[in-house]
């Protein structure tokens, strides 16, 4: 077998796949489009003959054969060595490999995290898809547990689905270990998440750490005891003390081990307490440590904290705290406001007030790090500091004791607002890393501010900022959540405005249900604020969404009487002469009354002229209103209406006009949603008019949209169709791998664009003579699209092309038997020209008595379509037996970028040209054509 030739760019992509980067991250690293990355990935899958991107990552260059067998564990690298716990380590490792969910339970500071990390490294080889570590400390919202896991595992959002649904689908067939650390503060979110995950993903094992059990089915609790003191000076506890003491400059003498053992006994073997004590060894010595600890124990004796182990940790924390200078104490408690690693500059903003000067904060952070009270971690955005969760909780208590809690939280909220503003203003190349570094703190500040009436205005500002930032970061689910949160925090018309933004995000997510709900909620908010015009627009928008996006409703599609009721209510609120309101109402009437969009609940008896007139009125009123988003939506209605009337070129022109209008419009979720839809419609209508190069252009721009980075099925759907009509088998087969993977990961959704895309792949397999693969993709077509569309519309077109290729003209004639007027609803849009032209060719090759009549009928429809017109010309030449005229149609196909029909023309012309045509088909990767 020959070695596959991999290009230099493919090698670059393969290397980054080995780093487990997403397509979007690879695109950013290599300064290429996401669509280009997808093409390279698909090409690599085919060349290296591997099933998925995980298998590709194992083939990344620079890996040893053992490493290629499975991905390296994704675990944080501890800064210090793991000491002791041989028995617990072995027992926990055995449990993790045998049980679905193991929870390591113990007090704060006992060493659960370090034990879990050590065990995860030990058992990583048992999991083909590796290990993923998720620290839940920064997660303050129980509802975001799934989002945190998805981020750690590189799983992105997908339109129309919640992040938890996407994550479960992505992990369904994986065999991996998920380590969830510090579950206790979001236990109410962890429990339902894990219950669902474990049921749906049989190959996933979970190792959790928590101060209390999670109360989840399948859970096996593993109590983590303190370090063993058995053996005195040779015990695990003493070994940890010696190792940490040596790390700070001076190792204890052997003669001191017994006294150290006594100290560790008094600390009850708690790992955190021992490490904090060891950090003071070089400056205080054993006598100083013993004296300081003894004082603290006496102070706390008989206090409310009865648990001895808890008391020993608190004693060491109190003791370590009291040894600090007053300014360092203030700094320690104030930086507990940060939930994620923070910079010295951030600490100065939040903690730098009397008695602590902002200029002194950096030095203070260094001193705290030297005492093991802060961890130091270098990053791409500078040195960052972080307090362990136990110390952060301790610092929060100290803030309350000092009466500073509200002041520090308020300063943290102000810092978060400033940071969010900076991110909104500066979108440099490191924007994503800067957002990720502060996102959890922004969320924590928002959660605190939202719960305090006096901070309501600031919380609303931060919620709006977070919504915008999350949208830019392509966290669409969170963006919608934050806009809705901002609406709850707002008053008057601001609430309605936030809800409208949320509806725009829901549109990007293909959630018609939410668009409908949010527009209705915005109408109610506007009505309460006395904005009757705004309420009318929102009611009209809800009615429009119910019909325009009816295919994206996951649940109940609003029935016609409910929607017409909204339309009536909107009319009653409409004020004469308000351009924006009149435009919204006109669009709703085009959608609901005239059914311009062909809705699920639409009436079948609307006449095309009436629909066109209604849509034209909506376009004119939107133009007068001066709203580019409204104009785009109205043009979409006109494009649909024109397609019902069989005016394919007018439909295409309306779709392209939308893009021109939206390109210069201000950035907003609704504008982004409209642009995504406009690009899809432009690509689709270009296919319908035979402009295959234009279809690829619009389809390529659609695939490059960052909102579609994780949904390759939607992103590449019209590229597949255009490439299939061109006969580019290699491009179709390459993209089909990505399409199928994304479609399956998305839960096998149905869509008007996914059915044709799958059918186009089936057609290419048919043209290649691979009947088994074609049958597989026809099954996918049935599941991905509408039954009627597949039978009467695109299915008839693609089937006819396959049948004609293999010389079965009579079957092709039967497949296109209905007159276009009989199946107008399914062929009038993209497929009308193709249906009519192929129907004429089938009639000629099958000897149908009315072949000439069908040619004349098709010619009247396809005029101006370069491919369909050439098909009709070729059919007439074949009917007349005029082979030179048959050959004369070949240049038109080549000029239109339709190499398949060019090659087919040469074969149909016969003679010396047949060999050239056969060679061209082989070059396209297609099977020989049967000519009868």
mmCIF file of C-alpha atoms in Angstrom, residues 15 72 114 117 119 168 202 250 270 353 373 468 480 560 594 596 616 651 690 719 742 756 779 786 823 890 904:
data_model
loop_
_atom_site.group_PDB
_atom_site.id
_atom_site.type_symbol
_atom_site.label_atom_id
_atom_site.label_comp_id
_atom_site.label_asym_id
_atom_site.label_seq_id
_atom_site.Cartn_x
_atom_site.Cartn_y
_atom_site.Cartn_z
ATOM 1 C CA UNK A 15 0.036 18.603 14.607
ATOM 2 C CA UNK A 72 -2.199 11.919 26.797
ATOM 3 C CA UNK A 114 -3.796 15.720 45.001
ATOM 4 C CA UNK A 117 -4.751 13.770 40.340
ATOM 5 C CA UNK A 119 -4.929 8.317 40.720
ATOM 6 C CA UNK A 168 -23.756 14.221 26.245
ATOM 7 C CA UNK A 202 -21.665 4.188 29.213
ATOM 8 C CA UNK A 250 16.303 23.861 55.065
ATOM 9 C CA UNK A 270 -4.271 17.124 57.604
ATOM 10 C CA UNK A 353 -7.405 50.570 49.871
ATOM 11 C CA UNK A 373 -0.930 31.055 51.205
ATOM 12 C CA UNK A 468 -22.314 40.723 24.488
ATOM 13 C CA UNK A 480 -29.093 34.360 25.761
ATOM 14 C CA UNK A 560 -52.656 29.180 13.433
ATOM 15 C CA UNK A 594 -49.848 35.055 2.938
ATOM 16 C CA UNK A 596 -44.521 33.657 2.356
ATOM 17 C CA UNK A 616 -43.465 43.645 -1.589
ATOM 18 C CA UNK A 651 -35.828 35.039 -5.441
ATOM 19 C CA UNK A 690 -27.351 27.293 -11.871
ATOM 20 C CA UNK A 719 -21.310 23.558 -0.378
ATOM 21 C CA UNK A 742 -21.550 16.873 13.032
ATOM 22 C CA UNK A 756 -30.638 18.061 0.290
ATOM 23 C CA UNK A 779 -31.371 6.536 4.862
ATOM 24 C CA UNK A 786 -38.614 16.280 5.068
ATOM 25 C CA UNK A 823 -45.465 19.280 -7.027
ATOM 26 C CA UNK A 890 -20.241 21.342 -23.674
ATOM 27 C CA UNK A 904 -21.444 13.642 -19.838
#
